Amino acid sequence: MNVIFLSPHFPRQFHNFCAALKRRGVTVLGIGDTPWEALEHPVRASLTEYYHVQNMEDYEQLYRAVALVIHRYGRVSRIESLNEHWLVSEARLRTDFNIEGIQLDTIDDIKLKSRMKTKYRKGGVHVVDGRRVADLREALSFANETGFPLVAKPDNGVGAAYTYKVSSPGEIEQVFHEHPHIPYFLEVFVDGDIYSFDGLTDQEGVPVFYTSHTFSSGIMEIVLEDRHVYYYSLREIPKDLVDAGLKTLKAFDVRGKFFHLEFFRTHKEGKLVGLEVNIRPPGGFTTDMFNYANDIDVYQEWANMIAFNEFRSPYSRKYHCCYIGRKMQKGYAHSHEAMRERWGGCLLAEGEMPPVFARAMGDYYYLARASERETILELAGYALELG
């Protein structure tokens, strides 16, 4: 089996997916814009061969690299990156080379907020009112129908880039003044807590692994209000969240893929509301958190699914695993040394975040686990206490 993996060096831990494939006898062919000699040794060791392109954003360069791979190695079974940024490029390459997986004619279902909302409704998952708007006139018309506050986000956006909470016509006007050429999606603001439904499906669309995380804040608030962040996995997942997650997977026909589905649980009614669908692993170090919370190797299990359509590890959600991100411009009460001294038995990893993730995820991170939720909350509170 031949598998092409785009940008195998980023995020840094994603070479583990390539290494796991290689251990299963798969020919792993990397394509990236970093020269071979600049790749770290674990990345180089995880690949059968690597093709350097000058610019990954130039589709013609990608196309030629894939054509060269096929000429040299024959049929390619999959093209993957597991990275939000390259999902459209993956789909276009699969379509052009007739490779199984998400194609160009369906990629908008998992990229456009407006298409996601339609799919949620068809799957029987509750959503709030929302509309794609082409201009300020349409935006103000929608606001007049629904009232304020609203959330304005690019219909085809990643994370919280150019996303705003708007509470008046003047604030909507400001958004369109600053970003006149971006197609926006407006939806009713939801006052609630964010829960994710995360995992992996096999090639028939059966969830072979799933878990859930809850978040201290939404990414919009973290970025716009410069909040620090923590989130942690649940040991017991509420039944209504599992039901909503499974309905969403069926509606989007997720096959042989990781998924990261986001929901609000409203403060007033405790009702679940579908937010966004991501057909990829969750960001940051969440794949490592899968492993720590369940004592499994999800990198290897993904490779097992690709090669044999099997998930071989039993799992039981033995721990809550927590990510904690500090923003270094804030003055924290406790040093790294104090964290290690008090919580060393729970800490699993720590270090500096790559600058590209720092605005949303913090400049410095800790990963920790504990069997009791109260311990996790106490640990996060200690780590983020301001001086």
Short mmCIF file of C-alpha atoms in Angstrom, two decimals:
data_model
loop_
_atom_site.label_atom_id
_atom_site.label_comp_id
_atom_site.label_asym_id
_atom_site.label_seq_id
_atom_site.Cartn_x
_atom_site.Cartn_y
_atom_site.Cartn_z
CA MET A 1 0.00 0.00 0.00
CA ASN A 2 1.24 3.47 -0.92
CA VAL A 3 0.13 6.49 1.13
CA ILE A 4 1.04 10.12 0.44
CA PHE A 5 1.30 12.32 3.54
CA LEU A 6 1.37 16.08 3.03
CA SER A 7 3.55 18.19 5.34
CA PRO A 8 4.62 15.29 7.60
CA HIS A 9 6.74 17.59 9.79
CA PHE A 10 3.92 19.85 11.01
CA PRO A 11 2.49 19.81 13.57
CA ARG A 12 5.60 18.41 15.14
CA GLN A 13 4.05 15.21 16.55
CA PHE A 14 2.32 14.22 13.30
CA HIS A 15 5.32 12.29 12.02
CA ASN A 16 4.09 9.64 14.49
CA PHE A 17 1.27 8.86 12.06
CA CYS A 18 3.81 8.24 9.31
CA ALA A 19 6.02 6.11 11.55
CA ALA A 20 3.02 4.00 12.56
CA LEU A 21 2.10 3.40 8.92
CA LYS A 22 5.66 2.43 8.11
CA ARG A 23 5.64 -0.12 10.96
CA ARG A 24 2.65 -1.77 9.26
CA GLY A 25 4.55 -2.16 6.01
CA VAL A 26 3.01 0.82 4.25
CA THR A 27 5.10 2.81 1.79
CA VAL A 28 4.90 6.36 3.21
CA LEU A 29 5.65 9.12 0.73
CA GLY A 30 5.97 12.61 2.19
CA ILE A 31 5.49 15.87 0.31
CA GLY A 32 6.43 19.13 1.99
CA ASP A 33 8.00 22.56 1.60
CA THR A 34 10.86 22.02 4.07
CA PRO A 35 14.10 20.72 2.54
CA TRP A 36 14.98 17.13 3.43
CA GLU A 37 18.14 18.12 5.30
CA ALA A 38 16.13 20.52 7.49
CA LEU A 39 13.67 17.85 8.65
CA GLU A 40 14.24 16.44 12.11
CA HIS A 41 15.57 12.89 12.24
CA PRO A 42 12.31 11.30 13.51
CA VAL A 43 10.46 12.78 10.52
CA ARG A 44 13.02 11.48 8.02
CA ALA A 45 12.98 8.05 9.68
CA SER A 46 9.19 7.84 9.38
CA LEU A 47 9.17 8.21 5.59
CA THR A 48 9.98 5.84 2.74
CA GLU A 49 10.72 8.79 0.47
CA TYR A 50 10.23 12.55 0.57
CA TYR A 51 9.46 15.03 -2.20
CA HIS A 52 10.37 18.67 -1.61
CA VAL A 53 8.26 21.38 -3.24
CA GLN A 54 9.06 25.07 -3.03
CA ASN A 55 5.51 26.20 -2.25
CA MET A 56 2.76 23.96 -0.89
CA GLU A 57 0.21 26.68 -1.70
CA ASP A 58 1.00 26.28 -5.42
CA TYR A 59 -1.32 23.48 -6.54
CA GLU A 60 0.63 22.84 -9.75
CA GLN A 61 3.72 21.95 -7.68
CA LEU A 62 1.66 19.56 -5.56
CA TYR A 63 0.10 18.02 -8.66
CA ARG A 64 3.47 17.40 -10.27
CA ALA A 65 4.83 15.87 -7.04
CA VAL A 66 1.90 13.43 -6.80
CA ALA A 67 2.25 12.55 -10.50
CA LEU A 68 5.93 11.79 -9.92
CA VAL A 69 5.09 9.59 -6.92
CA ILE A 70 2.53 7.60 -8.92
CA HIS A 71 4.93 7.24 -11.86
CA ARG A 72 7.58 5.85 -9.53
CA TYR A 73 5.54 3.78 -7.05
CA GLY A 74 2.30 3.00 -8.84
CA ARG A 75 -1.21 3.28 -7.44
CA VAL A 76 -1.66 5.44 -4.33
CA SER A 77 -4.34 4.29 -1.87
CA ARG A 78 -4.70 7.47 0.19
CA ILE A 79 -3.62 11.10 0.40
CA GLU A 80 -3.64 12.51 3.94
CA SER A 81 -2.35 15.41 5.98
CA LEU A 82 -4.75 15.32 8.99
CA ASN A 83 -4.34 19.10 8.91
CA GLU A 84 -7.15 21.62 8.43
CA HIS A 85 -5.03 23.84 6.22
CA TRP A 86 -4.54 21.19 3.51
CA LEU A 87 -8.04 19.65 3.42
CA VAL A 88 -9.00 21.36 0.14
CA SER A 89 -5.66 20.47 -1.47
CA GLU A 90 -6.15 16.85 -0.41
CA ALA A 91 -9.65 16.77 -1.91
CA ARG A 92 -8.48 18.33 -5.17
CA LEU A 93 -5.62 15.85 -5.52
CA ARG A 94 -7.89 12.89 -4.76
CA THR A 95 -10.33 14.10 -7.40
CA ASP A 96 -7.68 14.72 -10.05
CA PHE A 97 -5.97 11.36 -9.47
CA ASN A 98 -9.10 9.30 -8.71
CA ILE A 99 -8.00 8.39 -5.18
CA GLU A 100 -10.50 7.26 -2.53
CA GLY A 101 -11.63 9.76 0.11
CA ILE A 102 -13.27 13.18 0.38
CA GLN A 103 -13.51 14.71 -3.09
CA LEU A 104 -13.66 18.26 -4.38
CA ASP A 105 -17.46 18.11 -4.85
CA THR A 106 -18.05 17.33 -1.15
CA ILE A 107 -15.27 19.24 0.62
CA ASP A 108 -17.50 22.29 1.16
CA ASP A 109 -19.72 20.21 3.46
CA ILE A 110 -16.90 20.19 6.01
CA LYS A 111 -15.36 23.58 5.20
CA LEU A 112 -18.27 26.02 4.93
CA LYS A 113 -20.16 26.93 8.10
CA SER A 114 -23.37 27.35 6.10
CA ARG A 115 -23.15 23.82 4.65
CA MET A 116 -22.35 22.36 8.08
CA LYS A 117 -25.52 23.83 9.51
CA THR A 118 -27.63 22.26 6.74
CA LYS A 119 -26.06 18.86 7.39
CA TYR A 120 -26.59 19.17 11.13
CA ARG A 121 -30.30 19.81 10.55
CA LYS A 122 -30.63 16.86 8.18
CA GLY A 123 -29.03 14.67 10.83
CA GLY A 124 -31.55 15.77 13.45
CA VAL A 125 -29.08 17.82 15.52
CA HIS A 126 -30.34 21.12 16.95
CA VAL A 127 -28.65 24.31 15.69
CA VAL A 128 -29.34 28.01 16.14
CA ASP A 129 -30.39 30.29 13.31
CA GLY A 130 -27.61 31.26 10.95
CA ARG A 131 -27.17 32.62 7.43
CA ARG A 132 -24.42 33.23 4.89
CA VAL A 133 -24.49 36.91 3.97
CA ALA A 134 -22.95 38.46 0.89
CA ASP A 135 -22.88 42.05 2.03
CA LEU A 136 -23.75 44.51 4.78
CA ARG A 137 -27.36 44.85 3.62
CA GLU A 138 -27.98 41.09 3.97
CA ALA A 139 -26.19 41.05 7.34
CA LEU A 140 -28.34 43.85 8.74
CA SER A 141 -31.49 42.16 7.39
CA PHE A 142 -30.59 38.94 9.25
CA ALA A 143 -29.84 40.88 12.44
CA ASN A 144 -33.22 42.60 12.17
CA GLU A 145 -34.90 39.18 12.05
CA THR A 146 -33.02 37.57 14.93
CA GLY A 147 -31.83 40.39 17.17
CA PHE A 148 -28.47 40.69 18.92
CA PRO A 149 -25.95 39.48 19.95
CA LEU A 150 -24.68 37.57 16.93
CA VAL A 151 -21.42 35.88 15.98
CA ALA A 152 -19.88 36.89 12.65
CA LYS A 153 -17.38 34.42 11.22
CA PRO A 154 -15.97 33.76 7.75
CA ASP A 155 -18.06 31.07 6.06
CA ASN A 156 -14.81 29.37 5.10
CA GLY A 157 -12.64 30.05 8.13
CA VAL A 158 -10.26 28.29 10.48
CA GLY A 159 -10.24 28.81 14.23
CA ALA A 160 -11.28 32.29 15.33
CA ALA A 161 -9.60 34.24 12.52
CA TYR A 162 -11.70 37.33 11.67
CA THR A 163 -14.45 36.12 14.01
CA TYR A 164 -16.36 38.60 16.17
CA LYS A 165 -19.23 38.86 18.61
CA VAL A 166 -21.41 41.75 17.40
CA SER A 167 -24.04 43.46 19.53
CA SER A 168 -25.23 46.35 17.36
CA PRO A 169 -25.67 47.43 13.73
CA GLY A 170 -22.61 49.62 14.12
CA GLU A 171 -20.44 46.64 15.06
CA ILE A 172 -21.67 44.70 12.01
CA GLU A 173 -20.82 47.70 9.84
CA GLN A 174 -17.31 47.73 11.31
CA VAL A 175 -16.79 44.04 10.43
CA PHE A 176 -17.79 44.62 6.80
CA HIS A 177 -15.74 47.81 6.63
CA GLU A 178 -12.62 45.93 7.75
CA HIS A 179 -13.26 42.76 5.70
CA PRO A 180 -15.38 43.75 2.70
CA HIS A 181 -14.36 40.81 0.50
CA ILE A 182 -14.84 37.93 2.97
CA PRO A 183 -18.14 35.99 2.69
CA TYR A 184 -19.45 35.98 6.26
CA PHE A 185 -21.71 33.62 8.14
CA LEU A 186 -23.84 35.11 10.90
CA GLU A 187 -25.48 33.08 13.63
CA VAL A 188 -27.22 33.71 16.92
CA PHE A 189 -24.81 33.95 19.85
CA VAL A 190 -25.09 31.00 22.22
CA ASP A 191 -24.45 31.43 25.94
CA GLY A 192 -23.06 28.06 26.90
CA ASP A 193 -20.12 25.75 27.51
CA ILE A 194 -18.26 24.03 24.67
CA TYR A 195 -18.04 20.25 24.50
CA SER A 196 -16.33 18.25 21.79
CA PHE A 197 -17.01 14.76 20.51
CA ASP A 198 -13.72 13.41 19.17
CA GLY A 199 -12.51 10.14 17.75
CA LEU A 200 -11.92 7.91 14.76
CA THR A 201 -14.17 5.96 12.40
CA ASP A 202 -13.25 2.87 10.41
CA GLN A 203 -13.58 2.64 6.66
CA GLU A 204 -17.28 1.71 6.92
CA GLY A 205 -18.02 4.73 9.09
CA VAL A 206 -18.24 2.87 12.42
CA PRO A 207 -16.76 4.85 15.35
CA VAL A 208 -13.97 2.66 16.70
CA PHE A 209 -12.80 5.21 19.25
CA TYR A 210 -14.48 8.25 20.75
CA THR A 211 -14.05 10.60 23.67
CA SER A 212 -15.07 14.11 24.70
CA HIS A 213 -13.47 17.29 26.01
CA THR A 214 -14.83 20.37 27.72
CA PHE A 215 -13.24 23.80 27.43
CA SER A 216 -12.68 26.72 29.79
CA SER A 217 -13.54 29.17 26.99
CA GLY A 218 -14.36 29.22 23.31
CA ILE A 219 -11.53 29.98 20.90
CA MET A 220 -13.20 33.27 19.93
CA GLU A 221 -13.07 34.51 23.53
CA ILE A 222 -9.53 33.19 24.00
CA VAL A 223 -8.25 35.10 20.98
CA LEU A 224 -10.33 38.28 21.16
CA GLU A 225 -10.13 38.69 24.95
CA ASP A 226 -6.61 37.27 25.28
CA ARG A 227 -7.70 34.64 27.81
CA HIS A 228 -5.55 31.72 28.82
CA VAL A 229 -7.02 28.28 28.28
CA TYR A 230 -7.46 24.81 29.65
CA TYR A 231 -9.52 21.87 28.49
CA TYR A 232 -9.80 18.28 29.65
CA SER A 233 -11.23 14.94 28.61
CA LEU A 234 -14.28 13.39 30.22
CA ARG A 235 -14.24 9.92 31.70
CA GLU A 236 -18.01 9.60 31.37
CA ILE A 237 -19.66 11.15 28.31
CA PRO A 238 -23.27 12.35 28.65
CA LYS A 239 -25.71 10.22 26.65
CA ASP A 240 -27.17 13.18 24.77
CA LEU A 241 -23.69 14.19 23.63
CA VAL A 242 -22.96 10.67 22.37
CA ASP A 243 -26.32 10.60 20.56
CA ALA A 244 -25.71 14.00 18.93
CA GLY A 245 -22.17 13.00 17.96
CA LEU A 246 -23.26 9.74 16.35
CA LYS A 247 -26.07 11.48 14.45
CA THR A 248 -23.57 14.04 13.15
CA LEU A 249 -21.11 11.37 12.00
CA LYS A 250 -23.92 9.65 10.11
CA ALA A 251 -25.13 12.90 8.54
CA PHE A 252 -21.63 13.75 7.31
CA ASP A 253 -20.85 10.13 6.32
CA VAL A 254 -17.46 10.13 8.05
CA ARG A 255 -15.46 7.10 6.89
CA GLY A 256 -11.88 6.21 7.78
CA LYS A 257 -11.27 9.58 9.39
CA PHE A 258 -10.63 11.37 12.66
CA PHE A 259 -13.36 13.73 13.74
CA HIS A 260 -13.63 16.73 16.05
CA LEU A 261 -17.25 17.82 16.50
CA GLU A 262 -18.09 20.88 18.58
CA PHE A 263 -21.27 21.54 20.53
CA PHE A 264 -22.56 24.17 22.93
CA ARG A 265 -24.45 23.15 26.03
CA THR A 266 -26.62 26.16 26.80
CA HIS A 267 -26.43 27.63 30.28
CA LYS A 268 -30.15 28.38 30.45
CA GLU A 269 -31.65 25.08 29.29
CA GLY A 270 -28.73 22.65 29.29
CA LYS A 271 -29.51 21.89 25.64
CA LEU A 272 -26.93 20.74 23.11
CA VAL A 273 -26.46 22.89 20.01
CA GLY A 274 -24.32 21.84 17.02
CA LEU A 275 -21.48 24.30 16.41
CA GLU A 276 -18.85 23.06 13.93
CA VAL A 277 -17.64 19.88 12.26
CA ASN A 278 -13.96 19.13 11.68
CA ILE A 279 -13.04 15.93 9.86
CA ARG A 280 -9.51 15.77 11.21
CA PRO A 281 -7.85 15.24 14.58
CA PRO A 282 -8.39 17.97 17.19
CA GLY A 283 -5.65 20.58 17.31
CA GLY A 284 -2.73 21.07 19.64
CA PHE A 285 -1.58 17.99 21.52
CA THR A 286 -5.03 16.40 21.75
CA THR A 287 -3.93 13.24 19.97
CA ASP A 288 -1.33 12.77 22.71
CA MET A 289 -4.09 13.41 25.23
CA PHE A 290 -6.08 10.56 23.66
CA ASN A 291 -3.14 8.30 24.45
CA TYR A 292 -2.55 9.55 28.00
CA ALA A 293 -6.23 9.38 28.97
CA ASN A 294 -6.73 5.85 27.67
CA ASP A 295 -3.26 4.22 27.75
CA ILE A 296 -3.40 3.57 24.00
CA ASP A 297 -1.37 4.55 20.94
CA VAL A 298 -3.83 6.35 18.67
CA TYR A 299 -1.12 6.96 16.07
CA GLN A 300 -0.67 3.21 15.67
CA GLU A 301 -4.40 2.55 15.80
CA TRP A 302 -4.98 5.04 12.98
CA ALA A 303 -2.37 3.19 10.94
CA ASN A 304 -4.06 -0.12 11.80
CA MET A 305 -7.32 1.30 10.50
CA ILE A 306 -5.65 2.48 7.27
CA ALA A 307 -3.80 -0.78 6.64
CA PHE A 308 -6.22 -3.38 8.03
CA ASN A 309 -9.43 -1.51 8.93
CA GLU A 310 -8.90 -2.56 12.55
CA PHE A 311 -8.69 -0.72 15.88
CA ARG A 312 -6.89 -3.22 18.07
CA SER A 313 -6.62 -1.57 21.50
CA PRO A 314 -9.34 -1.76 24.12
CA TYR A 315 -9.83 1.51 25.97
CA SER A 316 -11.70 2.59 29.08
CA ARG A 317 -11.08 6.33 29.62
CA LYS A 318 -9.04 5.67 32.74
CA TYR A 319 -8.05 9.30 33.30
CA HIS A 320 -9.07 12.88 32.71
CA CYS A 321 -6.29 14.38 30.61
CA CYS A 322 -5.90 18.15 30.65
CA TYR A 323 -4.19 20.74 28.46
CA ILE A 324 -3.24 24.00 30.18
CA GLY A 325 -1.91 26.95 28.18
CA ARG A 326 -0.21 29.94 29.79
CA LYS A 327 0.21 33.30 28.04
CA MET A 328 3.50 34.71 29.16
CA GLN A 329 2.46 38.37 29.21
CA LYS A 330 0.28 37.48 32.18
CA GLY A 331 1.90 37.35 35.60
CA TYR A 332 1.30 33.91 37.08
CA ALA A 333 1.50 33.26 40.80
CA HIS A 334 3.37 29.96 40.52
CA SER A 335 6.59 29.22 38.67
CA HIS A 336 7.26 26.18 36.51
CA GLU A 337 9.36 24.81 39.37
CA ALA A 338 6.46 25.23 41.79
CA MET A 339 4.18 23.45 39.32
CA ARG A 340 6.55 20.51 39.10
CA GLU A 341 7.04 20.35 42.85
CA ARG A 342 3.34 20.33 43.66
CA TRP A 343 1.91 18.47 40.65
CA GLY A 344 4.84 16.35 39.45
CA GLY A 345 2.86 13.14 39.90
CA CYS A 346 0.21 14.37 37.46
CA LEU A 347 2.33 16.23 34.90
CA LEU A 348 3.07 14.36 31.68
CA ALA A 349 4.72 16.98 29.47
CA GLU A 350 5.40 20.70 29.26
CA GLY A 351 7.11 23.12 26.92
CA GLU A 352 6.86 26.10 24.61
CA MET A 353 4.14 26.19 21.98
CA PRO A 354 5.07 27.03 18.37
CA PRO A 355 4.37 30.74 17.81
CA VAL A 356 1.73 29.99 15.16
CA PHE A 357 -0.46 28.38 17.87
CA ALA A 358 0.36 30.72 20.74
CA ARG A 359 -2.49 33.20 20.35
CA ALA A 360 -5.11 30.48 20.78
CA MET A 361 -3.21 27.86 22.78
CA GLY A 362 -0.81 29.89 24.91
CA ASP A 363 2.95 30.35 24.84
CA TYR A 364 3.70 27.57 27.32
CA TYR A 365 1.75 24.38 27.93
CA TYR A 366 1.33 21.60 30.44
CA LEU A 367 -0.27 18.21 29.90
CA ALA A 368 -1.52 16.49 33.03
CA ARG A 369 -3.80 13.62 33.98
CA ALA A 370 -5.68 12.40 37.02
CA SER A 371 -8.47 9.95 37.66
CA GLU A 372 -10.56 12.54 39.54
CA ARG A 373 -12.08 15.60 37.88
CA GLU A 374 -11.64 17.64 41.07
CA THR A 375 -7.87 17.10 40.90
CA ILE A 376 -7.77 18.34 37.31
CA LEU A 377 -9.72 21.48 38.17
CA GLU A 378 -7.50 22.20 41.17
CA LEU A 379 -4.36 21.68 39.07
CA ALA A 380 -5.60 23.97 36.29
CA GLY A 381 -6.61 26.62 38.80
CA TYR A 382 -3.16 26.49 40.40
CA ALA A 383 -1.38 26.70 37.03
CA LEU A 384 -3.41 29.69 35.85
CA GLU A 385 -3.62 31.62 39.12
CA LEU A 386 -2.42 35.18 38.54
CA GLY A 387 0.03 36.85 40.85
#
